[in-house]
Amino acid sequence: MPTALVTGGTRGLGKAIATELAGQNWRVIIDGRSLAALDAAVSQLGGDVVGIDGDITSPAHRDRLVAAIGDSLDLLVNNASELGPSPLQTLAQISPDDVARILDVNVLAPLALTQALIQPVISRSGVIVNISSDAAVEAYSGWGAYGASKAALDHLSAVLAEENPDLSIYAFDPGDMRTDMHQAAFPGEDISDRPLPETVVPALVRLIDRRPPSGRLRAADLLAEVK
Ligand SMILES: NC(=O)c1ccc[n+]([C@@H]2O[C@H](COP(=O)([O-])OP(=O)(O)OC[C@H]3O[C@@H](n4cnc5c(N)ncnc54)[C@H](OP(=O)(O)O)[C@@H]3O)[C@@H](O)[C@H]2O)c1
């Protein structure tokens, strides 16, 4: 039975990915800060799903994740992410503390988790997926700190791929999705026209099944191949 760690698996894209993997008989470990949301997600997902509550920026929490995984890991999905203040703030407005928090959650924590789990992933010639955003490559007003964090995550992904040619390492841009994070970015707006995160999952499954060369990939492009 293959094993996956999906950070931020209690709602949104992370939960949709975990649901698909559990349905395909993967052993899935998820995390999230809200224990109530974690318990609800674990019972909804069924299958061999383990929930570990905590903040991904906490070294002690990451240690618990690593201990739960053991010696082998087929798939690491660095999905948990911090948008920053809602409503979004311009770079002239956003506080250094908020920028530091965004970088901590979106860059430093995924790197630390990758460092802690690289040997278990190598042991399975596995896959690392870092969830990116179009804000990493486009300049949107208000998205500066978050976009910079995702650009940094993209770069870490690219260098990690150079350093580990036997692994499959992707920066995966899911596109807009109807989630709590997206609603926080557009407070008070109707986001019902955005696709649900479940619609993106077939692109990720294709990535894991086909394992194209490491790189930055967009869900929209992968979904076009599926059709
Ligand atoms: N939604 C979009 O339109 C969109 C577009 C492009 C890229 N993305 C990316 O897609 C990924 C998923 O986003 P989403 O929209 O599904 O977000 P979401 O609905 O807000 O879900 C985020 C998940 O991560 C967890 N989480 C957040 N901060 C955490 C932390 N510090 N430690 C541990 N868990 C944490 C949340 O649980 P707790 O709050 O309980 O911790 C939740 O399970 C993110 O990487 C995001 O940047 C989203």
PDB file of C-alpha atoms and ligand atoms in Angstrom:
ATOM      1  CA  MET A   1       0.000   0.000   0.000  1.00  0.00           C
ATOM      2  CA  PRO A   2       1.594   3.317  -1.044  1.00  0.00           C
ATOM      3  CA  THR A   3       1.811   6.110   1.523  1.00  0.00           C
ATOM      4  CA  ALA A   4       1.141   9.826   1.009  1.00  0.00           C
ATOM      5  CA  LEU A   5       1.455  12.865   3.227  1.00  0.00           C
ATOM      6  CA  VAL A   6      -0.881  15.703   2.246  1.00  0.00           C
ATOM      7  CA  THR A   7      -0.407  18.791   4.399  1.00  0.00           C
ATOM      8  CA  GLY A   8      -3.538  20.839   4.967  1.00  0.00           C
ATOM      9  CA  GLY A   9      -5.845  17.917   4.242  1.00  0.00           C
ATOM     10  CA  THR A  10      -8.891  19.037   6.191  1.00  0.00           C
ATOM     11  CA  ARG A  11     -10.610  21.099   3.486  1.00  0.00           C
ATOM     12  CA  GLY A  12     -10.181  22.521   0.008  1.00  0.00           C
ATOM     13  CA  LEU A  13      -7.661  21.014  -2.396  1.00  0.00           C
ATOM     14  CA  GLY A  14      -5.799  19.002   0.264  1.00  0.00           C
ATOM     15  CA  LYS A  15      -8.963  17.224   1.343  1.00  0.00           C
ATOM     16  CA  ALA A  16      -9.935  16.540  -2.282  1.00  0.00           C
ATOM     17  CA  ILE A  17      -6.497  14.993  -2.947  1.00  0.00           C
ATOM     18  CA  ALA A  18      -6.628  12.935   0.252  1.00  0.00           C
ATOM     19  CA  THR A  19     -10.131  11.699  -0.612  1.00  0.00           C
ATOM     20  CA  GLU A  20      -8.967  10.492  -4.034  1.00  0.00           C
ATOM     21  CA  LEU A  21      -5.868   8.770  -2.672  1.00  0.00           C
ATOM     22  CA  ALA A  22      -7.774   7.084   0.171  1.00  0.00           C
ATOM     23  CA  GLY A  23     -10.273   5.860  -2.410  1.00  0.00           C
ATOM     24  CA  GLN A  24      -7.371   4.352  -4.371  1.00  0.00           C
ATOM     25  CA  ASN A  25      -6.289   2.467  -1.218  1.00  0.00           C
ATOM     26  CA  TRP A  26      -3.354   4.664  -0.352  1.00  0.00           C
ATOM     27  CA  ARG A  27      -2.352   5.102   3.272  1.00  0.00           C
ATOM     28  CA  VAL A  28      -2.816   8.850   3.720  1.00  0.00           C
ATOM     29  CA  ILE A  29      -1.550  11.127   6.449  1.00  0.00           C
ATOM     30  CA  ILE A  30      -3.107  14.578   6.652  1.00  0.00           C
ATOM     31  CA  ASP A  31      -2.666  17.512   8.978  1.00  0.00           C
ATOM     32  CA  GLY A  32      -4.246  20.841   9.842  1.00  0.00           C
ATOM     33  CA  ARG A  33      -4.395  23.165  12.822  1.00  0.00           C
ATOM     34  CA  SER A  34      -8.063  22.630  13.713  1.00  0.00           C
ATOM     35  CA  LEU A  35      -8.486  19.331  15.579  1.00  0.00           C
ATOM     36  CA  ALA A  36     -12.256  19.383  15.024  1.00  0.00           C
ATOM     37  CA  ALA A  37     -11.817  19.809  11.255  1.00  0.00           C
ATOM     38  CA  LEU A  38      -9.153  17.101  11.226  1.00  0.00           C
ATOM     39  CA  ASP A  39     -11.346  14.602  13.078  1.00  0.00           C
ATOM     40  CA  ALA A  40     -14.257  15.367  10.752  1.00  0.00           C
ATOM     41  CA  ALA A  41     -12.084  14.921   7.655  1.00  0.00           C
ATOM     42  CA  VAL A  42     -10.581  11.632   8.879  1.00  0.00           C
ATOM     43  CA  SER A  43     -14.015  10.160   9.574  1.00  0.00           C
ATOM     44  CA  GLN A  44     -15.386  11.387   6.224  1.00  0.00           C
ATOM     45  CA  LEU A  45     -12.443  10.060   4.234  1.00  0.00           C
ATOM     46  CA  GLY A  46     -12.591   6.554   5.688  1.00  0.00           C
ATOM     47  CA  GLY A  47      -9.920   4.107   4.544  1.00  0.00           C
ATOM     48  CA  ASP A  48      -6.426   4.127   5.999  1.00  0.00           C
ATOM     49  CA  VAL A  49      -6.237   7.836   6.876  1.00  0.00           C
ATOM     50  CA  VAL A  50      -4.298   9.249   9.819  1.00  0.00           C
ATOM     51  CA  GLY A  51      -4.855  12.824  11.004  1.00  0.00           C
ATOM     52  CA  ILE A  52      -2.211  14.687  12.975  1.00  0.00           C
ATOM     53  CA  ASP A  53      -3.198  18.105  14.255  1.00  0.00           C
ATOM     54  CA  GLY A  54      -0.716  20.940  14.344  1.00  0.00           C
ATOM     55  CA  ASP A  55       0.839  23.879  12.567  1.00  0.00           C
ATOM     56  CA  ILE A  56       3.216  22.954   9.763  1.00  0.00           C
ATOM     57  CA  THR A  57       5.633  25.664  10.913  1.00  0.00           C
ATOM     58  CA  SER A  58       6.147  23.842  14.240  1.00  0.00           C
ATOM     59  CA  PRO A  59       9.241  21.583  14.295  1.00  0.00           C
ATOM     60  CA  ALA A  60       7.563  19.386  16.945  1.00  0.00           C
ATOM     61  CA  HIS A  61       4.512  18.949  14.708  1.00  0.00           C
ATOM     62  CA  ARG A  62       6.697  18.055  11.724  1.00  0.00           C
ATOM     63  CA  ASP A  63       8.507  15.508  13.914  1.00  0.00           C
ATOM     64  CA  ARG A  64       5.144  13.852  14.628  1.00  0.00           C
ATOM     65  CA  LEU A  65       4.367  13.698  10.917  1.00  0.00           C
ATOM     66  CA  VAL A  66       7.754  12.164  10.141  1.00  0.00           C
ATOM     67  CA  ALA A  67       7.358   9.604  12.941  1.00  0.00           C
ATOM     68  CA  ALA A  68       3.932   8.590  11.619  1.00  0.00           C
ATOM     69  CA  ILE A  69       5.367   8.019   8.138  1.00  0.00           C
ATOM     70  CA  GLY A  70       8.285   5.779   9.006  1.00  0.00           C
ATOM     71  CA  ASP A  71      10.956   4.765   6.508  1.00  0.00           C
ATOM     72  CA  SER A  72       9.142   5.070   3.205  1.00  0.00           C
ATOM     73  CA  LEU A  73       6.987   7.702   1.554  1.00  0.00           C
ATOM     74  CA  ASP A  74       5.641   7.514  -2.000  1.00  0.00           C
ATOM     75  CA  LEU A  75       4.129  10.990  -2.208  1.00  0.00           C
ATOM     76  CA  LEU A  76       4.641  14.257  -0.335  1.00  0.00           C
ATOM     77  CA  VAL A  77       2.157  17.010  -1.157  1.00  0.00           C
ATOM     78  CA  ASN A  78       3.121  20.356   0.373  1.00  0.00           C
ATOM     79  CA  ASN A  79      -0.341  21.896   0.167  1.00  0.00           C
ATOM     80  CA  ALA A  80      -0.971  23.788   3.437  1.00  0.00           C
ATOM     81  CA  SER A  81      -0.605  27.471   2.747  1.00  0.00           C
ATOM     82  CA  GLU A  82      -1.011  30.958   4.174  1.00  0.00           C
ATOM     83  CA  LEU A  83      -2.706  33.679   2.129  1.00  0.00           C
ATOM     84  CA  GLY A  84      -1.994  36.536   4.512  1.00  0.00           C
ATOM     85  CA  PRO A  85      -4.398  39.243   5.648  1.00  0.00           C
ATOM     86  CA  SER A  86      -7.935  39.381   4.238  1.00  0.00           C
ATOM     87  CA  PRO A  87      -8.719  41.638   2.503  1.00  0.00           C
ATOM     88  CA  LEU A  88      -5.410  41.444   0.665  1.00  0.00           C
ATOM     89  CA  GLN A  89      -2.957  44.266   1.255  1.00  0.00           C
ATOM     90  CA  THR A  90      -0.554  45.974  -1.109  1.00  0.00           C
ATOM     91  CA  LEU A  91       3.186  45.644  -0.557  1.00  0.00           C
ATOM     92  CA  ALA A  92       3.168  49.188   0.805  1.00  0.00           C
ATOM     93  CA  GLN A  93       0.608  48.139   3.457  1.00  0.00           C
ATOM     94  CA  ILE A  94       1.476  44.599   4.518  1.00  0.00           C
ATOM     95  CA  SER A  95       3.355  44.249   7.807  1.00  0.00           C
ATOM     96  CA  PRO A  96       6.740  42.522   8.028  1.00  0.00           C
ATOM     97  CA  ASP A  97       5.197  40.093  10.518  1.00  0.00           C
ATOM     98  CA  ASP A  98       2.538  39.061   8.018  1.00  0.00           C
ATOM     99  CA  VAL A  99       5.166  38.649   5.282  1.00  0.00           C
ATOM    100  CA  ALA A 100       7.303  36.543   7.629  1.00  0.00           C
ATOM    101  CA  ARG A 101       4.331  34.327   8.480  1.00  0.00           C
ATOM    102  CA  ILE A 102       3.512  33.815   4.773  1.00  0.00           C
ATOM    103  CA  LEU A 103       7.119  32.847   4.010  1.00  0.00           C
ATOM    104  CA  ASP A 104       7.281  30.618   7.085  1.00  0.00           C
ATOM    105  CA  VAL A 105       4.190  28.595   6.112  1.00  0.00           C
ATOM    106  CA  ASN A 106       4.620  28.593   2.321  1.00  0.00           C
ATOM    107  CA  VAL A 107       8.407  28.286   1.931  1.00  0.00           C
ATOM    108  CA  LEU A 108      10.325  27.383   5.100  1.00  0.00           C
ATOM    109  CA  ALA A 109       7.922  24.715   6.370  1.00  0.00           C
ATOM    110  CA  PRO A 110       7.677  22.830   3.035  1.00  0.00           C
ATOM    111  CA  LEU A 111      11.468  22.932   2.741  1.00  0.00           C
ATOM    112  CA  ALA A 112      11.938  21.667   6.306  1.00  0.00           C
ATOM    113  CA  LEU A 113       9.413  18.886   5.722  1.00  0.00           C
ATOM    114  CA  THR A 114      11.104  17.943   2.463  1.00  0.00           C
ATOM    115  CA  GLN A 115      14.487  17.798   4.198  1.00  0.00           C
ATOM    116  CA  ALA A 116      13.042  15.578   6.932  1.00  0.00           C
ATOM    117  CA  LEU A 117      11.362  13.243   4.434  1.00  0.00           C
ATOM    118  CA  ILE A 118      13.750  13.155   1.484  1.00  0.00           C
ATOM    119  CA  GLN A 119      15.236   9.780   2.476  1.00  0.00           C
ATOM    120  CA  PRO A 120      11.823   8.081   2.854  1.00  0.00           C
ATOM    121  CA  VAL A 121      10.876   9.541  -0.564  1.00  0.00           C
ATOM    122  CA  ILE A 122      14.183   8.411  -2.120  1.00  0.00           C
ATOM    123  CA  SER A 123      13.610   4.911  -0.737  1.00  0.00           C
ATOM    124  CA  ARG A 124      10.446   4.724  -2.870  1.00  0.00           C
ATOM    125  CA  SER A 125      11.755   6.729  -5.872  1.00  0.00           C
ATOM    126  CA  GLY A 126       8.784   8.870  -4.977  1.00  0.00           C
ATOM    127  CA  VAL A 127       7.043  12.091  -5.904  1.00  0.00           C
ATOM    128  CA  ILE A 128       7.084  15.527  -4.272  1.00  0.00           C
ATOM    129  CA  VAL A 129       4.342  17.973  -5.243  1.00  0.00           C
ATOM    130  CA  ASN A 130       4.590  21.562  -4.055  1.00  0.00           C
ATOM    131  CA  ILE A 131       1.289  23.359  -4.581  1.00  0.00           C
ATOM    132  CA  SER A 132       2.009  26.639  -6.325  1.00  0.00           C
ATOM    133  CA  SER A 133      -0.172  29.390  -7.781  1.00  0.00           C
ATOM    134  CA  ASP A 134      -0.398  31.577 -10.847  1.00  0.00           C
ATOM    135  CA  ALA A 135       0.465  34.386  -8.421  1.00  0.00           C
ATOM    136  CA  ALA A 136       4.013  32.949  -8.508  1.00  0.00           C
ATOM    137  CA  VAL A 137       4.430  34.018 -12.119  1.00  0.00           C
ATOM    138  CA  GLU A 138       1.920  36.866 -12.573  1.00  0.00           C
ATOM    139  CA  ALA A 139       2.007  40.262 -10.840  1.00  0.00           C
ATOM    140  CA  TYR A 140      -1.415  40.787  -9.237  1.00  0.00           C
ATOM    141  CA  SER A 141      -2.014  43.797  -7.012  1.00  0.00           C
ATOM    142  CA  GLY A 142      -2.392  42.657  -3.405  1.00  0.00           C
ATOM    143  CA  TRP A 143      -0.780  39.272  -4.020  1.00  0.00           C
ATOM    144  CA  GLY A 144       2.858  40.374  -3.618  1.00  0.00           C
ATOM    145  CA  ALA A 145       3.898  38.514  -0.465  1.00  0.00           C
ATOM    146  CA  TYR A 146       1.893  35.370  -1.222  1.00  0.00           C
ATOM    147  CA  GLY A 147       3.083  35.434  -4.853  1.00  0.00           C
ATOM    148  CA  ALA A 148       6.696  35.871  -3.780  1.00  0.00           C
ATOM    149  CA  SER A 149       6.352  32.894  -1.432  1.00  0.00           C
ATOM    150  CA  LYS A 150       4.995  30.715  -4.232  1.00  0.00           C
ATOM    151  CA  ALA A 151       7.742  31.933  -6.596  1.00  0.00           C
ATOM    152  CA  ALA A 152      10.275  30.901  -3.947  1.00  0.00           C
ATOM    153  CA  LEU A 153       8.552  27.526  -3.593  1.00  0.00           C
ATOM    154  CA  ASP A 154       8.713  27.099  -7.382  1.00  0.00           C
ATOM    155  CA  HIS A 155      12.430  27.813  -7.328  1.00  0.00           C
ATOM    156  CA  LEU A 156      13.069  25.426  -4.456  1.00  0.00           C
ATOM    157  CA  SER A 157      11.156  22.780  -6.421  1.00  0.00           C
ATOM    158  CA  ALA A 158      13.287  23.361  -9.517  1.00  0.00           C
ATOM    159  CA  VAL A 159      16.591  23.193  -7.644  1.00  0.00           C
ATOM    160  CA  LEU A 160      15.475  20.153  -5.650  1.00  0.00           C
ATOM    161  CA  ALA A 161      14.682  18.439  -8.953  1.00  0.00           C
ATOM    162  CA  GLU A 162      18.201  19.205 -10.251  1.00  0.00           C
ATOM    163  CA  GLU A 163      19.684  17.823  -7.052  1.00  0.00           C
ATOM    164  CA  ASN A 164      17.508  14.686  -7.107  1.00  0.00           C
ATOM    165  CA  PRO A 165      17.203  13.555 -10.725  1.00  0.00           C
ATOM    166  CA  ASP A 166      15.822  10.157  -9.698  1.00  0.00           C
ATOM    167  CA  LEU A 167      12.783  11.739  -8.055  1.00  0.00           C
ATOM    168  CA  SER A 168       9.740  13.378  -9.622  1.00  0.00           C
ATOM    169  CA  ILE A 169       9.430  16.875  -8.188  1.00  0.00           C
ATOM    170  CA  TYR A 170       6.699  19.235  -9.306  1.00  0.00           C
ATOM    171  CA  ALA A 171       5.511  22.743  -8.650  1.00  0.00           C
ATOM    172  CA  PHE A 172       1.819  22.266  -9.379  1.00  0.00           C
ATOM    173  CA  ASP A 173      -0.361  25.279 -10.195  1.00  0.00           C
ATOM    174  CA  PRO A 174      -3.976  24.257  -9.562  1.00  0.00           C
ATOM    175  CA  GLY A 175      -5.654  27.417 -10.901  1.00  0.00           C
ATOM    176  CA  ASP A 176      -8.524  29.206  -9.175  1.00  0.00           C
ATOM    177  CA  MET A 177     -10.673  26.994  -6.948  1.00  0.00           C
ATOM    178  CA  ARG A 178     -13.797  27.575  -4.860  1.00  0.00           C
ATOM    179  CA  THR A 179     -12.246  27.226  -1.389  1.00  0.00           C
ATOM    180  CA  ASP A 180     -12.023  29.081   1.907  1.00  0.00           C
ATOM    181  CA  MET A 181      -8.660  30.543   0.881  1.00  0.00           C
ATOM    182  CA  HIS A 182     -10.055  31.859  -2.390  1.00  0.00           C
ATOM    183  CA  GLN A 183     -13.063  33.359  -0.571  1.00  0.00           C
ATOM    184  CA  ALA A 184     -10.671  35.060   1.868  1.00  0.00           C
ATOM    185  CA  ALA A 185      -8.874  36.607  -1.101  1.00  0.00           C
ATOM    186  CA  PHE A 186     -12.189  37.936  -2.423  1.00  0.00           C
ATOM    187  CA  PRO A 187     -14.192  38.671   0.746  1.00  0.00           C
ATOM    188  CA  GLY A 188     -17.874  39.294   0.156  1.00  0.00           C
ATOM    189  CA  GLU A 189     -17.629  38.349  -3.526  1.00  0.00           C
ATOM    190  CA  ASP A 190     -19.557  35.565  -5.180  1.00  0.00           C
ATOM    191  CA  ILE A 191     -16.948  32.954  -6.151  1.00  0.00           C
ATOM    192  CA  SER A 192     -19.475  30.309  -7.181  1.00  0.00           C
ATOM    193  CA  ASP A 193     -18.175  30.437 -10.767  1.00  0.00           C
ATOM    194  CA  ARG A 194     -14.781  29.061  -9.666  1.00  0.00           C
ATOM    195  CA  PRO A 195     -14.353  25.292 -10.078  1.00  0.00           C
ATOM    196  CA  LEU A 196     -14.424  23.054  -7.030  1.00  0.00           C
ATOM    197  CA  PRO A 197     -11.050  21.644  -5.923  1.00  0.00           C
ATOM    198  CA  GLU A 198     -12.228  18.128  -6.811  1.00  0.00           C
ATOM    199  CA  THR A 199     -12.070  19.110 -10.494  1.00  0.00           C
ATOM    200  CA  VAL A 200      -8.292  19.599 -10.214  1.00  0.00           C
ATOM    201  CA  VAL A 201      -7.572  16.194  -8.676  1.00  0.00           C
ATOM    202  CA  PRO A 202      -7.553  14.244 -11.987  1.00  0.00           C
ATOM    203  CA  ALA A 203      -4.632  16.456 -13.076  1.00  0.00           C
ATOM    204  CA  LEU A 204      -2.689  15.516  -9.968  1.00  0.00           C
ATOM    205  CA  VAL A 205      -3.540  11.840 -10.404  1.00  0.00           C
ATOM    206  CA  ARG A 206      -2.244  12.040 -13.984  1.00  0.00           C
ATOM    207  CA  LEU A 207       0.965  13.574 -12.673  1.00  0.00           C
ATOM    208  CA  ILE A 208       1.467  10.765 -10.171  1.00  0.00           C
ATOM    209  CA  ASP A 209       0.544   8.021 -12.660  1.00  0.00           C
ATOM    210  CA  ARG A 210       2.494   9.317 -15.678  1.00  0.00           C
ATOM    211  CA  ARG A 211       5.361  11.014 -13.872  1.00  0.00           C
ATOM    212  CA  PRO A 212       6.422  13.459 -16.575  1.00  0.00           C
ATOM    213  CA  PRO A 213       9.836  15.143 -16.183  1.00  0.00           C
ATOM    214  CA  SER A 214      10.115  17.254 -13.043  1.00  0.00           C
ATOM    215  CA  GLY A 215       9.087  20.876 -13.475  1.00  0.00           C
ATOM    216  CA  ARG A 216       6.365  23.490 -13.057  1.00  0.00           C
ATOM    217  CA  LEU A 217       3.054  22.174 -14.328  1.00  0.00           C
ATOM    218  CA  ARG A 218      -0.398  23.729 -14.560  1.00  0.00           C
ATOM    219  CA  ALA A 219      -3.511  21.712 -13.761  1.00  0.00           C
ATOM    220  CA  ALA A 220      -5.263  23.260 -16.774  1.00  0.00           C
ATOM    221  CA  ASP A 221      -2.627  21.823 -19.132  1.00  0.00           C
ATOM    222  CA  LEU A 222      -2.738  18.388 -17.517  1.00  0.00           C
ATOM    223  CA  LEU A 223      -6.552  18.372 -17.589  1.00  0.00           C
ATOM    224  CA  ALA A 224      -6.473  19.195 -21.310  1.00  0.00           C
ATOM    225  CA  GLU A 225      -4.381  16.034 -21.804  1.00  0.00           C
ATOM    226  CA  VAL A 226      -6.918  13.967 -19.835  1.00  0.00           C
ATOM    227  CA  LYS A 227      -9.784  15.026 -22.173  1.00  0.00           C
TER     228      LYS A 227
HETATM  229  N1  LIG B   1      -8.012  28.268  -3.849  1.00  0.00           N
HETATM  230  C1  LIG B   1      -7.388  28.785  -4.908  1.00  0.00           C
HETATM  231  O1  LIG B   1      -7.989  29.449  -5.777  1.00  0.00           O
HETATM  232  C2  LIG B   1      -5.909  28.509  -5.096  1.00  0.00           C
HETATM  233  C3  LIG B   1      -5.294  28.978  -6.279  1.00  0.00           C
HETATM  234  C4  LIG B   1      -3.945  28.726  -6.488  1.00  0.00           C
HETATM  235  C5  LIG B   1      -3.237  28.000  -5.544  1.00  0.00           C
HETATM  236  N2  LIG B   1      -3.847  27.561  -4.394  1.00  0.00           N
HETATM  237  C6  LIG B   1      -3.053  26.761  -3.454  1.00  0.00           C
HETATM  238  O2  LIG B   1      -3.731  25.531  -3.257  1.00  0.00           O
HETATM  239  C7  LIG B   1      -3.402  25.012  -1.949  1.00  0.00           C
HETATM  240  C8  LIG B   1      -4.689  24.657  -1.213  1.00  0.00           C
HETATM  241  O3  LIG B   1      -5.440  25.859  -1.031  1.00  0.00           O
HETATM  242  P1  LIG B   1      -6.976  25.831  -0.645  1.00  0.00           P
HETATM  243  O4  LIG B   1      -7.618  26.908  -1.425  1.00  0.00           O
HETATM  244  O5  LIG B   1      -7.492  24.438  -0.703  1.00  0.00           O
HETATM  245  O6  LIG B   1      -6.892  26.333   0.892  1.00  0.00           O
HETATM  246  P2  LIG B   1      -7.911  26.156   2.107  1.00  0.00           P
HETATM  247  O7  LIG B   1      -9.254  25.762   1.645  1.00  0.00           O
HETATM  248  O8  LIG B   1      -7.766  27.381   2.915  1.00  0.00           O
HETATM  249  O9  LIG B   1      -7.298  24.892   2.920  1.00  0.00           O
HETATM  250  C9  LIG B   1      -6.041  25.008   3.507  1.00  0.00           C
HETATM  251  C10 LIG B   1      -5.733  23.759   4.299  1.00  0.00           C
HETATM  252  O10 LIG B   1      -4.433  23.904   4.878  1.00  0.00           O
HETATM  253  C11 LIG B   1      -4.523  23.870   6.301  1.00  0.00           C
HETATM  254  N3  LIG B   1      -3.524  24.790   6.825  1.00  0.00           N
HETATM  255  C12 LIG B   1      -3.417  26.122   6.601  1.00  0.00           C
HETATM  256  N4  LIG B   1      -2.374  26.628   7.252  1.00  0.00           N
HETATM  257  C13 LIG B   1      -1.787  25.602   7.910  1.00  0.00           C
HETATM  258  C14 LIG B   1      -0.671  25.500   8.748  1.00  0.00           C
HETATM  259  N5  LIG B   1       0.063  26.567   9.085  1.00  0.00           N
HETATM  260  N6  LIG B   1      -0.329  24.286   9.235  1.00  0.00           N
HETATM  261  C15 LIG B   1      -1.072  23.193   8.922  1.00  0.00           C
HETATM  262  N7  LIG B   1      -2.152  23.231   8.120  1.00  0.00           N
HETATM  263  C16 LIG B   1      -2.517  24.426   7.634  1.00  0.00           C
HETATM  264  C17 LIG B   1      -5.968  24.237   6.613  1.00  0.00           C
HETATM  265  O11 LIG B   1      -6.418  23.745   7.858  1.00  0.00           O
HETATM  266  P3  LIG B   1      -6.322  24.668   9.204  1.00  0.00           P
HETATM  267  O12 LIG B   1      -6.760  26.049   8.834  1.00  0.00           O
HETATM  268  O13 LIG B   1      -7.227  23.985  10.196  1.00  0.00           O
HETATM  269  O14 LIG B   1      -4.883  24.607   9.616  1.00  0.00           O
HETATM  270  C18 LIG B   1      -6.686  23.537   5.467  1.00  0.00           C
HETATM  271  O15 LIG B   1      -6.774  22.138   5.718  1.00  0.00           O
HETATM  272  C19 LIG B   1      -2.577  26.088  -1.269  1.00  0.00           C
HETATM  273  O16 LIG B   1      -1.196  25.787  -1.410  1.00  0.00           O
HETATM  274  C20 LIG B   1      -2.898  27.344  -2.064  1.00  0.00           C
HETATM  275  O17 LIG B   1      -1.869  28.294  -1.987  1.00  0.00           O
HETATM  276  C21 LIG B   1      -5.168  27.807  -4.156  1.00  0.00           C
END
